Amino acid sequence: ADRLQTTENARRRFVSDASHELRTPVTVIKGYSDMLSRWGKQDPETLQEGLTAISSEAEDMQELIEKLLFLARADQKRQIINKEVVEMSQLIEDVFKKLELTATRHEVALLQNDAGKIFADKVTIKQMLRIFLENAMKYTPAGGEITLSSIRLPGYLKVEIADTGMGIAPKDQEKIFQRFYRADTSRSKGDEQPGGTGLGLSIAQWIADQHDMGISVESALGQGSKFILMMPLCDA
Ligand code: ADP
């Protein structure tokens, strides 16, 4: 009964947090559409500003809803995982090529890419790596460095995603994997810093758990962060 109660409480908190997160973009969209209907028809500048803002808020909302749906499917054990033998050096190569195209504000490097096979779902593993890399880009000022490396160890492939960004305070390091948790330092929505949802790392954690992978963090405020994934090899 206790366990059921805990699950029920977590479910309620999830629904309440999700509603709360959706409220802001909806309020902004409503505000801009009211503005447009009052003044947008006459003034082209107001019109453009309103349309841009609505489109950007809708995009954030879409992203948030995709993440909520992923977690809902995961909770209901409906998230599809198709495991096969995957050569990680190939997958990392693919992910890195895309990173090079998207990371226009940062220096990126693939430091090491050892061969190694894991038994995994390609789609979600890529999704997990993208979450770490997108965070590295989000929380690292322009000009900073983002590196990826994959190192073969006995029984494991150690995959590291490192940045030279704002870092994570020790008190936050455990909590960042909780749903909706965001460190105070990253809450201020500056120009350089797009606001997040606090859901990325909980999705990454779920994907890692499905593959018996461990995640650890090394970080110092103002110096950067390194996320380390220990992936069990199936060709060890
Ligand atoms: P989001 O990035 O959408 O806020 P995440 O769950 O991906 O949500 O991350 C949770 C929090 O962890 C972020 O809000 C940020 O405070 C912190 N964080 C994650 N990755 C990094 C990083 N590479 N550098 C600094 N802080 C990070």
Coordinates of C-alpha atoms and ligand atoms in Angstrom, one line a residue:
A1 CA 0.0 0.0 0.0
D2 CA 2.9 2.3 0.8
R3 CA 4.5 1.7 -2.5
L4 CA 1.2 2.4 -4.3
Q5 CA 0.8 5.6 -2.4
T6 CA 4.4 6.7 -3.4
T7 CA 3.7 6.0 -7.0
E8 CA 0.4 7.8 -6.9
N9 CA 2.1 10.8 -5.3
A10 CA 4.8 10.8 -7.9
R11 CA 2.1 10.7 -10.6
R12 CA 0.3 13.6 -9.1
R13 CA 3.5 15.6 -8.9
F14 CA 4.3 14.8 -12.5
V15 CA 0.9 16.0 -13.7
S16 CA 1.1 19.1 -11.6
D17 CA 4.6 20.0 -12.8
A18 CA 3.7 19.3 -16.4
S19 CA 0.7 21.6 -16.3
H20 CA 2.8 24.2 -14.6
E21 CA 5.4 24.1 -17.4
L22 CA 2.8 24.3 -20.1
R23 CA 1.1 27.3 -18.6
T24 CA 3.9 29.7 -19.4
P25 CA 4.0 29.1 -23.2
V26 CA 0.2 29.1 -23.4
T27 CA 0.0 32.4 -21.6
V28 CA 2.7 34.0 -23.9
I29 CA 0.9 32.7 -27.0
K30 CA -2.4 34.1 -25.7
G31 CA -0.8 37.4 -24.9
Y32 CA 0.7 37.8 -28.4
S33 CA -2.4 36.7 -30.2
D34 CA -4.5 39.3 -28.2
M35 CA -1.9 41.9 -29.1
L36 CA -2.0 40.9 -32.8
S37 CA -5.8 41.1 -33.0
R38 CA -5.7 44.6 -31.5
W39 CA -2.7 46.2 -33.3
G40 CA -1.1 43.7 -35.6
K41 CA -3.3 44.3 -38.6
Q42 CA -2.1 47.9 -39.1
D43 CA 1.5 47.6 -38.0
P44 CA 3.7 45.2 -39.9
E45 CA 6.5 45.4 -37.3
T46 CA 4.1 44.4 -34.5
L47 CA 2.7 41.7 -36.7
Q48 CA 6.2 40.2 -37.4
E49 CA 7.2 40.4 -33.8
G50 CA 4.0 38.6 -32.7
L51 CA 4.3 35.9 -35.3
T52 CA 7.9 35.2 -34.4
A53 CA 7.2 35.0 -30.7
I54 CA 4.2 32.7 -31.1
S55 CA 6.1 30.4 -33.4
S56 CA 9.0 30.2 -31.0
E57 CA 6.8 29.5 -28.0
A58 CA 4.8 26.9 -29.9
E59 CA 8.1 25.2 -30.8
D60 CA 9.2 25.1 -27.1
M61 CA 5.8 23.7 -26.2
Q62 CA 6.1 21.0 -28.9
E63 CA 9.4 20.0 -27.5
L64 CA 8.1 19.8 -24.0
I65 CA 5.1 17.7 -25.1
E66 CA 7.4 15.2 -27.0
K67 CA 9.4 14.8 -23.8
L68 CA 6.3 14.3 -21.6
L69 CA 5.0 11.7 -24.0
F70 CA 8.3 9.9 -23.9
L71 CA 8.2 9.7 -20.1
A72 CA 4.6 8.7 -20.1
R73 CA 5.3 5.9 -22.5
A74 CA 8.3 4.9 -20.4
D75 CA 6.2 4.9 -17.2
Q76 CA 3.5 2.7 -18.8
K77 CA 6.2 0.4 -20.3
R78 CA 5.1 1.3 -23.8
Q79 CA 8.3 2.9 -24.9
I80 CA 9.7 0.7 -27.7
I81 CA 13.2 -0.6 -27.3
N82 CA 14.6 -2.8 -30.1
K83 CA 18.0 -4.1 -29.1
E84 CA 20.5 -5.4 -31.6
V85 CA 24.3 -5.6 -31.8
V86 CA 25.5 -2.1 -32.4
E87 CA 29.1 -1.0 -33.3
M88 CA 29.5 2.0 -31.2
S89 CA 32.4 3.6 -33.1
Q90 CA 30.0 3.9 -36.1
L91 CA 27.2 5.3 -34.1
I92 CA 29.5 7.8 -32.4
E93 CA 30.9 8.8 -35.8
D94 CA 27.3 9.6 -37.0
V95 CA 26.4 11.5 -33.9
F96 CA 29.6 13.5 -34.1
K97 CA 29.0 14.4 -37.8
K98 CA 25.6 15.9 -36.9
L99 CA 27.2 17.7 -34.0
E100 CA 29.7 19.4 -36.3
L101 CA 26.8 20.7 -38.4
T102 CA 24.8 22.0 -35.5
A103 CA 27.5 23.3 -33.1
T104 CA 28.2 26.5 -34.9
R105 CA 29.0 28.5 -31.8
H106 CA 31.4 26.0 -30.2
E107 CA 34.6 24.2 -30.9
V108 CA 33.9 20.5 -31.2
A109 CA 36.2 17.5 -31.2
L110 CA 36.0 13.7 -31.3
L111 CA 39.0 12.8 -29.1
Q112 CA 38.9 9.1 -29.3
N113 CA 36.6 6.6 -30.9
D114 CA 37.5 3.0 -30.0
A115 CA 35.7 0.0 -31.6
G116 CA 33.3 -1.9 -29.4
K117 CA 29.9 -3.6 -29.7
I118 CA 27.0 -3.2 -27.4
F119 CA 23.6 -4.8 -27.3
A120 CA 21.3 -1.8 -27.6
D121 CA 18.5 0.2 -29.2
K122 CA 20.2 2.5 -31.7
V123 CA 17.4 5.1 -31.8
T124 CA 17.3 5.7 -28.0
I125 CA 21.1 5.5 -27.6
K126 CA 21.5 8.3 -30.2
Q127 CA 18.7 10.2 -28.5
M128 CA 20.6 9.9 -25.1
L129 CA 23.9 11.1 -26.6
R130 CA 22.1 14.0 -28.2
I131 CA 20.6 15.1 -24.8
F132 CA 24.1 15.3 -23.3
L133 CA 25.5 17.1 -26.3
E134 CA 22.6 19.6 -26.5
N135 CA 23.0 20.3 -22.9
A136 CA 26.8 20.9 -23.4
M137 CA 25.9 23.4 -26.1
K138 CA 23.2 25.1 -24.1
Y139 CA 25.3 25.5 -20.9
T140 CA 28.6 26.5 -22.6
P141 CA 29.1 30.1 -23.7
A142 CA 30.0 30.6 -27.4
G143 CA 33.6 29.8 -28.2
G144 CA 33.7 27.1 -25.6
E145 CA 34.8 23.5 -26.3
I146 CA 32.7 20.4 -26.5
T147 CA 34.4 17.0 -26.7
L148 CA 33.3 13.5 -27.2
S149 CA 35.4 10.4 -26.6
S150 CA 34.8 6.7 -26.5
I151 CA 37.4 4.6 -24.7
R152 CA 37.5 0.8 -24.6
L153 CA 38.1 -0.7 -21.2
P154 CA 37.9 -4.3 -20.0
G155 CA 34.2 -5.2 -20.3
Y156 CA 33.1 -1.6 -20.9
L157 CA 33.1 1.3 -23.3
K158 CA 33.5 4.5 -21.5
V159 CA 31.8 7.3 -23.4
E160 CA 32.5 10.9 -22.2
I161 CA 30.8 14.1 -23.2
A162 CA 32.7 17.1 -21.8
D163 CA 32.3 20.9 -22.0
T164 CA 34.0 24.0 -20.8
G165 CA 30.8 25.6 -19.8
M166 CA 29.1 27.0 -16.6
G167 CA 29.5 23.7 -14.6
I168 CA 27.1 22.3 -12.0
A169 CA 27.3 22.9 -8.3
P170 CA 27.9 19.9 -6.1
K171 CA 24.5 20.2 -4.4
D172 CA 22.8 20.0 -7.9
Q173 CA 24.8 17.1 -9.3
E174 CA 22.6 14.4 -7.8
K175 CA 19.3 16.2 -8.5
I176 CA 19.7 17.1 -12.1
F177 CA 18.4 13.6 -13.1
Q178 CA 15.1 14.3 -11.4
R179 CA 12.2 15.2 -13.6
F180 CA 11.8 19.0 -14.0
Y181 CA 14.8 19.8 -11.9
R182 CA 16.9 22.7 -13.2
A183 CA 19.9 24.2 -11.4
D184 CA 19.2 27.9 -10.3
T185 CA 22.2 29.0 -12.4
S186 CA 20.5 27.8 -15.6
R187 CA 17.0 29.1 -14.8
S188 CA 17.7 32.7 -15.8
K189 CA 16.6 32.9 -19.4
G190 CA 19.4 35.0 -20.9
D191 CA 19.7 35.6 -24.6
E192 CA 22.6 33.2 -24.8
Q193 CA 20.7 30.6 -22.8
P194 CA 17.6 29.0 -24.1
G195 CA 15.3 27.8 -21.3
G196 CA 15.1 24.1 -20.9
T197 CA 12.4 21.8 -19.4
G198 CA 14.4 19.9 -16.8
L199 CA 13.3 16.6 -18.5
G200 CA 16.3 15.8 -20.8
L201 CA 18.5 14.1 -18.2
S202 CA 15.6 12.1 -16.7
I203 CA 15.0 10.7 -20.2
A204 CA 18.7 10.0 -20.6
Q205 CA 18.7 8.2 -17.2
W206 CA 15.8 6.1 -18.3
I207 CA 17.5 5.1 -21.5
A208 CA 20.7 4.3 -19.7
D209 CA 18.8 2.1 -17.2
Q210 CA 17.2 0.2 -20.0
H211 CA 20.7 -0.7 -21.2
D212 CA 22.4 -1.3 -17.8
M213 CA 24.6 1.7 -18.3
G214 CA 25.9 3.8 -15.5
I215 CA 26.0 7.6 -15.7
S216 CA 28.3 9.7 -13.6
V217 CA 29.1 13.5 -13.6
E218 CA 32.2 15.4 -12.9
S219 CA 31.8 19.1 -12.8
A220 CA 33.1 22.3 -11.2
L221 CA 31.2 25.6 -11.3
G222 CA 32.6 28.0 -13.9
Q223 CA 34.9 25.3 -15.4
G224 CA 32.8 22.8 -17.1
S225 CA 31.1 19.4 -16.9
K226 CA 31.8 15.9 -17.9
F227 CA 29.2 13.2 -18.2
I228 CA 30.5 9.7 -18.2
L229 CA 28.6 6.6 -19.5
M230 CA 29.8 3.1 -18.8
M231 CA 28.4 0.9 -21.6
P232 CA 28.7 -2.9 -21.1
L233 CA 30.3 -4.5 -24.1
C234 CA 28.9 -7.6 -25.8
D235 CA 32.1 -8.4 -27.7
A236 CA 34.3 -8.3 -24.6
Ligands
ADP1 P1 17.1 21.2 -19.3 O1 18.5 21.3 -19.9 O2 16.0 21.1 -20.2 O3 16.9 22.2 -18.2 P2 18.0 18.6 -18.3 O4 17.3 17.5 -17.5 O5 18.6 18.2 -19.5 O6 17.0 19.8 -18.5 O7 19.1 19.2 -17.3 C1 18.8 19.5 -16.0 C2 19.7 20.6 -15.4 O8 21.0 20.1 -15.3 C3 19.8 21.8 -16.3 O9 18.8 22.7 -16.1 C4 21.1 22.4 -15.9 O10 21.0 23.1 -14.7 C5 22.0 21.1 -15.6 N1 22.9 20.7 -16.6 C6 22.7 19.7 -17.5 N2 23.7 19.5 -18.3 C7 24.6 20.5 -18.0 C8 25.9 21.0 -18.5 N3 26.5 20.3 -19.6 N4 26.5 22.0 -18.0 C9 25.9 22.7 -17.0 N5 24.7 22.4 -16.4 C10 24.0 21.3 -16.9

